[in-house]
Short mmCIF file of C-alpha atoms in Angstrom, two decimals:
data_model
loop_
_atom_site.label_atom_id
_atom_site.label_comp_id
_atom_site.label_asym_id
_atom_site.label_seq_id
_atom_site.Cartn_x
_atom_site.Cartn_y
_atom_site.Cartn_z
CA MET A 642 97.36 58.41 111.42
CA THR A 643 100.98 58.25 110.32
CA GLY A 644 103.00 61.19 109.05
CA LEU A 645 104.18 61.66 105.49
CA LEU A 646 107.78 60.95 106.49
CA ASP A 647 107.37 58.36 109.22
CA GLY A 648 110.64 56.58 109.93
CA LYS A 649 112.67 58.73 107.53
CA ILE A 650 116.01 60.37 108.29
CA ALA A 651 116.32 63.95 107.04
CA LEU A 652 119.14 66.48 106.89
CA VAL A 653 118.45 70.21 106.68
CA THR A 654 121.16 72.78 106.02
CA GLY A 655 120.50 76.35 107.06
CA GLY A 656 118.12 74.90 109.62
CA GLY A 657 118.70 77.49 112.30
CA ASN A 658 116.04 79.97 111.24
CA GLY A 659 113.55 80.98 108.57
CA ILE A 660 112.65 78.42 105.94
CA GLY A 661 115.20 75.92 107.25
CA ARG A 662 113.81 76.00 110.77
CA GLU A 663 110.20 75.68 109.64
CA THR A 664 111.10 72.77 107.36
CA SER A 665 112.99 71.02 110.15
CA LEU A 666 109.93 71.36 112.36
CA ALA A 667 107.65 70.13 109.58
CA PHE A 668 109.88 67.12 108.88
CA ALA A 669 109.74 66.16 112.56
CA ARG A 670 105.99 66.74 112.72
CA GLU A 671 105.59 64.33 109.80
CA GLY A 672 107.56 61.61 111.57
CA ALA A 673 111.15 62.10 110.40
CA ARG A 674 114.20 62.19 112.61
CA VAL A 675 116.12 65.31 111.68
CA ALA A 676 119.74 66.43 111.55
CA VAL A 677 119.64 70.24 111.71
CA ALA A 678 122.76 71.90 110.37
CA ASP A 679 123.60 75.59 110.45
CA TYR A 680 126.69 77.79 110.37
CA GLU A 681 125.32 79.36 113.55
CA ALA A 682 125.58 76.51 116.04
CA GLY A 683 123.31 78.18 118.57
CA ALA A 684 120.55 78.64 116.01
CA ALA A 685 120.69 74.96 115.04
CA ALA A 686 120.53 73.96 118.71
CA GLU A 687 117.49 76.19 119.21
CA THR A 688 115.67 74.51 116.33
CA VAL A 689 116.50 71.11 117.82
CA SER A 690 115.13 72.24 121.19
CA LEU A 691 111.85 73.21 119.53
CA ILE A 692 111.63 69.83 117.82
CA ASN A 693 112.42 67.87 120.96
CA ALA A 694 109.98 69.93 123.02
CA ALA A 695 107.25 69.01 120.55
CA GLY A 696 108.01 65.31 120.92
CA GLY A 697 110.23 64.89 117.88
CA GLN A 698 113.79 63.70 117.60
CA ALA A 699 116.64 65.80 116.23
CA ILE A 700 120.35 66.49 116.50
CA SER A 701 122.16 69.78 115.85
CA LEU A 702 125.18 70.13 113.61
CA SER A 703 127.32 73.12 112.73
CA GLY A 704 129.77 73.78 109.94
CA ASP A 705 130.55 75.60 106.74
CA VAL A 706 128.69 74.13 103.74
CA THR A 707 131.30 75.59 101.39
CA ALA A 708 134.04 73.41 102.92
CA ALA A 709 134.12 69.80 101.71
CA ALA A 710 135.58 68.39 104.92
CA GLN A 711 132.91 70.07 107.04
CA VAL A 712 130.11 68.87 104.77
CA GLN A 713 131.50 65.35 105.04
CA ALA A 714 131.60 65.72 108.82
CA MET A 715 127.91 66.73 108.87
CA LEU A 716 126.96 63.63 106.89
CA ASP A 717 129.20 61.42 109.03
CA ALA A 718 127.50 62.73 112.17
CA THR A 719 124.07 62.10 110.67
CA ILE A 720 124.97 58.51 109.83
CA ALA A 721 126.55 57.99 113.26
CA ALA A 722 123.34 59.17 114.93
CA TYR A 723 120.72 57.58 112.69
CA GLY A 724 122.40 54.94 110.53
CA ARG A 725 121.33 56.23 107.11
CA LEU A 726 119.98 59.18 105.13
CA ASP A 727 116.62 59.29 103.31
CA CYS A 728 115.98 62.99 102.61
CA ALA A 729 118.06 66.13 102.34
CA PHE A 730 117.03 69.77 102.11
CA ASN A 731 119.99 71.80 100.87
CA ASN A 732 118.77 75.18 101.99
CA ALA A 733 121.72 77.18 103.30
CA GLY A 734 122.24 80.43 101.43
CA ILE A 735 122.89 84.15 101.59
CA ALA A 736 121.43 87.35 100.11
CA PRO A 737 123.25 90.20 98.34
CA TYR A 738 123.31 92.40 101.44
CA GLN A 739 125.36 89.71 103.18
CA VAL A 740 128.18 90.22 100.68
CA ASP A 741 127.90 94.04 100.72
CA SER A 742 126.16 94.19 97.34
CA PHE A 743 122.62 95.26 98.21
CA GLY A 744 121.17 97.40 95.42
CA GLN A 745 124.22 97.09 93.16
CA LEU A 746 124.01 96.80 89.39
CA THR A 747 125.92 94.02 87.67
CA HIS A 748 129.02 96.12 86.95
CA GLU A 749 129.10 97.39 90.53
CA TRP A 750 129.52 93.99 92.17
CA SER A 751 133.06 93.35 93.41
CA GLU A 752 134.79 90.16 92.35
CA ALA A 753 135.05 89.08 95.97
CA SER A 754 131.29 89.56 96.50
CA PHE A 755 130.47 87.67 93.30
CA ASP A 756 132.75 84.78 94.24
CA ARG A 757 131.32 84.52 97.75
CA MET A 758 127.74 84.48 96.46
CA ILE A 759 128.53 81.65 94.03
CA GLU A 760 130.44 79.76 96.70
CA VAL A 761 127.63 79.81 99.28
CA ASN A 762 124.56 79.62 97.03
CA LEU A 763 125.83 77.23 94.35
CA LYS A 764 129.00 75.41 95.32
CA SER A 765 127.52 74.43 98.67
CA VAL A 766 124.54 72.78 96.97
CA TRP A 767 126.89 70.75 94.77
CA LEU A 768 129.11 69.82 97.74
CA CYS A 769 126.12 68.68 99.78
CA MET A 770 124.76 66.57 96.92
CA LYS A 771 128.22 65.14 96.27
CA HIS A 772 128.24 63.70 99.79
CA GLU A 773 124.51 62.94 100.07
CA LEU A 774 123.99 61.03 96.84
CA PRO A 775 126.23 58.06 97.72
CA LEU A 776 124.38 57.71 101.04
CA LEU A 777 120.99 57.78 99.32
CA ARG A 778 122.25 55.11 96.92
CA GLN A 779 123.24 52.98 99.91
CA ALA A 780 119.77 53.48 101.40
CA GLY A 781 118.15 52.26 98.18
CA GLY A 782 116.82 55.67 97.17
CA GLY A 783 115.58 58.90 98.63
CA ALA A 784 114.88 62.53 97.89
CA ILE A 785 116.82 65.76 97.72
CA VAL A 786 115.31 69.24 97.60
CA ASN A 787 117.52 72.22 96.81
CA THR A 788 116.54 75.78 97.62
CA ALA A 789 116.57 77.85 94.46
CA SER A 790 114.39 80.97 94.17
CA ILE A 791 112.12 82.83 91.83
CA ALA A 792 115.48 84.42 90.97
CA GLY A 793 116.35 81.05 89.44
CA LEU A 794 113.45 81.47 87.00
CA VAL A 795 113.54 85.16 86.10
CA GLY A 796 115.95 88.07 86.30
CA LEU A 797 115.95 90.47 89.24
CA LYS A 798 117.58 93.87 89.04
CA THR A 799 120.54 94.50 91.38
CA SER A 800 120.85 90.79 92.18
CA GLY A 801 123.19 89.60 89.42
CA ALA A 802 125.29 87.00 91.21
CA TYR A 803 122.34 85.81 93.27
CA VAL A 804 120.29 85.29 90.11
CA ALA A 805 123.21 83.50 88.43
CA ALA A 806 123.65 81.15 91.39
CA LYS A 807 119.96 80.31 91.68
CA HIS A 808 119.59 79.65 87.93
CA ALA A 809 122.57 77.32 88.25
CA VAL A 810 121.01 75.50 91.21
CA ILE A 811 118.03 74.64 89.02
CA GLY A 812 120.31 73.38 86.26
CA LEU A 813 122.29 71.29 88.74
CA THR A 814 119.05 69.91 90.18
CA LYS A 815 117.75 68.84 86.76
CA THR A 816 121.02 67.19 85.82
CA ALA A 817 121.26 65.22 89.08
CA ALA A 818 117.62 64.16 88.69
CA MET A 819 118.45 62.64 85.31
CA GLU A 820 121.64 60.98 86.51
CA TYR A 821 120.20 59.30 89.61
CA ALA A 822 116.65 58.41 88.59
CA GLU A 823 117.62 54.77 88.11
CA ASP A 824 118.89 54.73 91.70
CA ALA A 825 115.39 55.70 92.92
CA ILE A 826 116.70 59.09 93.98
CA ARG A 827 114.50 62.08 93.22
CA VAL A 828 116.04 65.57 93.05
CA ASN A 829 113.90 68.69 92.93
CA ALA A 830 114.15 72.39 93.68
CA VAL A 831 111.84 74.75 95.53
CA CYS A 832 111.69 78.35 94.35
CA PRO A 833 110.48 80.67 97.11
CA GLY A 834 109.16 84.08 96.25
CA PHE A 835 109.32 86.93 98.74
CA ILE A 836 109.06 85.22 102.13
CA ALA A 837 108.95 86.92 105.53
CA THR A 838 112.32 85.84 106.93
CA ARG A 839 115.36 87.48 108.48
CA MET A 840 117.06 87.36 105.09
CA THR A 841 114.39 89.50 103.43
CA ALA A 842 113.98 92.04 106.24
CA ARG A 843 115.88 94.80 104.44
CA THR A 844 114.05 94.19 101.17
CA ARG A 845 110.68 94.23 102.91
CA GLU A 846 111.56 97.47 104.65
CA GLN A 847 112.63 99.24 101.47
CA ARG A 848 110.39 97.70 98.80
CA GLY A 849 107.70 95.85 100.71
CA ASP A 850 104.72 97.79 99.42
CA ALA A 851 105.82 97.47 95.79
CA ILE A 852 106.38 93.75 96.13
CA ILE A 853 102.97 93.20 97.71
CA GLU A 854 101.33 95.25 94.97
CA ARG A 855 103.07 93.12 92.30
CA THR A 856 102.14 89.83 94.01
CA PRO A 857 98.65 88.54 93.03
CA MET A 858 98.03 87.25 96.57
CA HIS A 859 99.04 90.66 97.96
CA ARG A 860 101.22 89.50 100.81
CA PHE A 861 104.58 88.02 101.64
CA GLY A 862 104.81 84.27 102.04
CA GLU A 863 105.47 82.52 105.33
CA PRO A 864 108.37 80.09 105.87
CA ARG A 865 105.92 77.30 106.76
CA GLU A 866 104.42 77.57 103.27
CA ILE A 867 107.78 76.65 101.75
CA ALA A 868 108.22 73.89 104.32
CA GLU A 869 104.99 72.21 103.23
CA MET A 870 106.22 72.02 99.63
CA VAL A 871 109.54 70.56 100.74
CA VAL A 872 107.83 67.92 102.88
CA TRP A 873 105.61 66.92 99.97
CA LEU A 874 108.56 66.67 97.58
CA CYS A 875 110.37 64.39 100.03
CA SER A 876 107.34 62.17 100.58
CA SER A 877 106.05 59.20 98.63
CA ARG A 878 103.17 61.36 97.44
CA ALA A 879 105.65 62.97 95.04
CA SER A 880 106.91 59.59 93.82
CA PHE A 881 106.83 60.54 90.12
CA VAL A 882 108.25 64.03 90.62
CA THR A 883 111.92 64.66 89.83
CA GLY A 884 113.89 67.34 88.04
CA ALA A 885 111.22 69.94 88.82
CA ALA A 886 111.49 73.49 90.15
CA TYR A 887 108.37 74.50 92.06
CA GLN A 888 107.73 78.19 92.65
CA VAL A 889 105.93 79.07 95.89
CA ASP A 890 105.52 82.77 95.35
CA GLY A 891 101.89 83.87 95.64
CA GLY A 892 101.74 84.18 91.88
CA TRP A 893 104.65 86.61 91.54
CA THR A 894 106.20 84.86 88.52
CA ALA A 895 102.80 84.56 86.84
CA THR A 896 102.51 88.32 86.36
#
């Protein structure tokens, strides 16, 4: 039995841990060769080691997804290793606590924190697509999945800039889907709910019980559950799906 992504070449940003790592592993399990990129070079290398140990094929890349030259270098390295690009998962991102804004109301955010959030969670997605889309055109088509969030669908208190960036990612995703449909390029977004990752550790510690109570499935999600959605969106089984934003949130946004 062949995998859903047999013979495909996939790039994952933020692939060193959490959702990015699980998606990199899932891509490889489904037959793709994977370029794993992460700001933390050691984390990317560890993901690659896990893939190779399981019989897959992967390379590790490091760089800053907010810097155009470094994004270009990631894509150049992917092409040098594999010859083309078929799928991209633009997943790298940060949470409010990483810009010293955890628990802050909109007027309490500093300008520097706001700018950094937009740079990492929005500009990086645009920069990655800017360099990926020409390569997908050259390949005759392909698929991009951008990591948005349930915060791209609803408001969340004390997460102003994060919510703004994730709403914008969905808008950018829909626009690119319209622009490149005739090139056989599909562009979608995945909207994770509260997932058990390093990024959500502080939130789970402080508000975990309340979140679980609010979530119809009464638990946090697992990174692998996001990975499965990303794999499907990149596969031919989602051949008529573009411009969509899929929430994987245990029913959180349904309440």
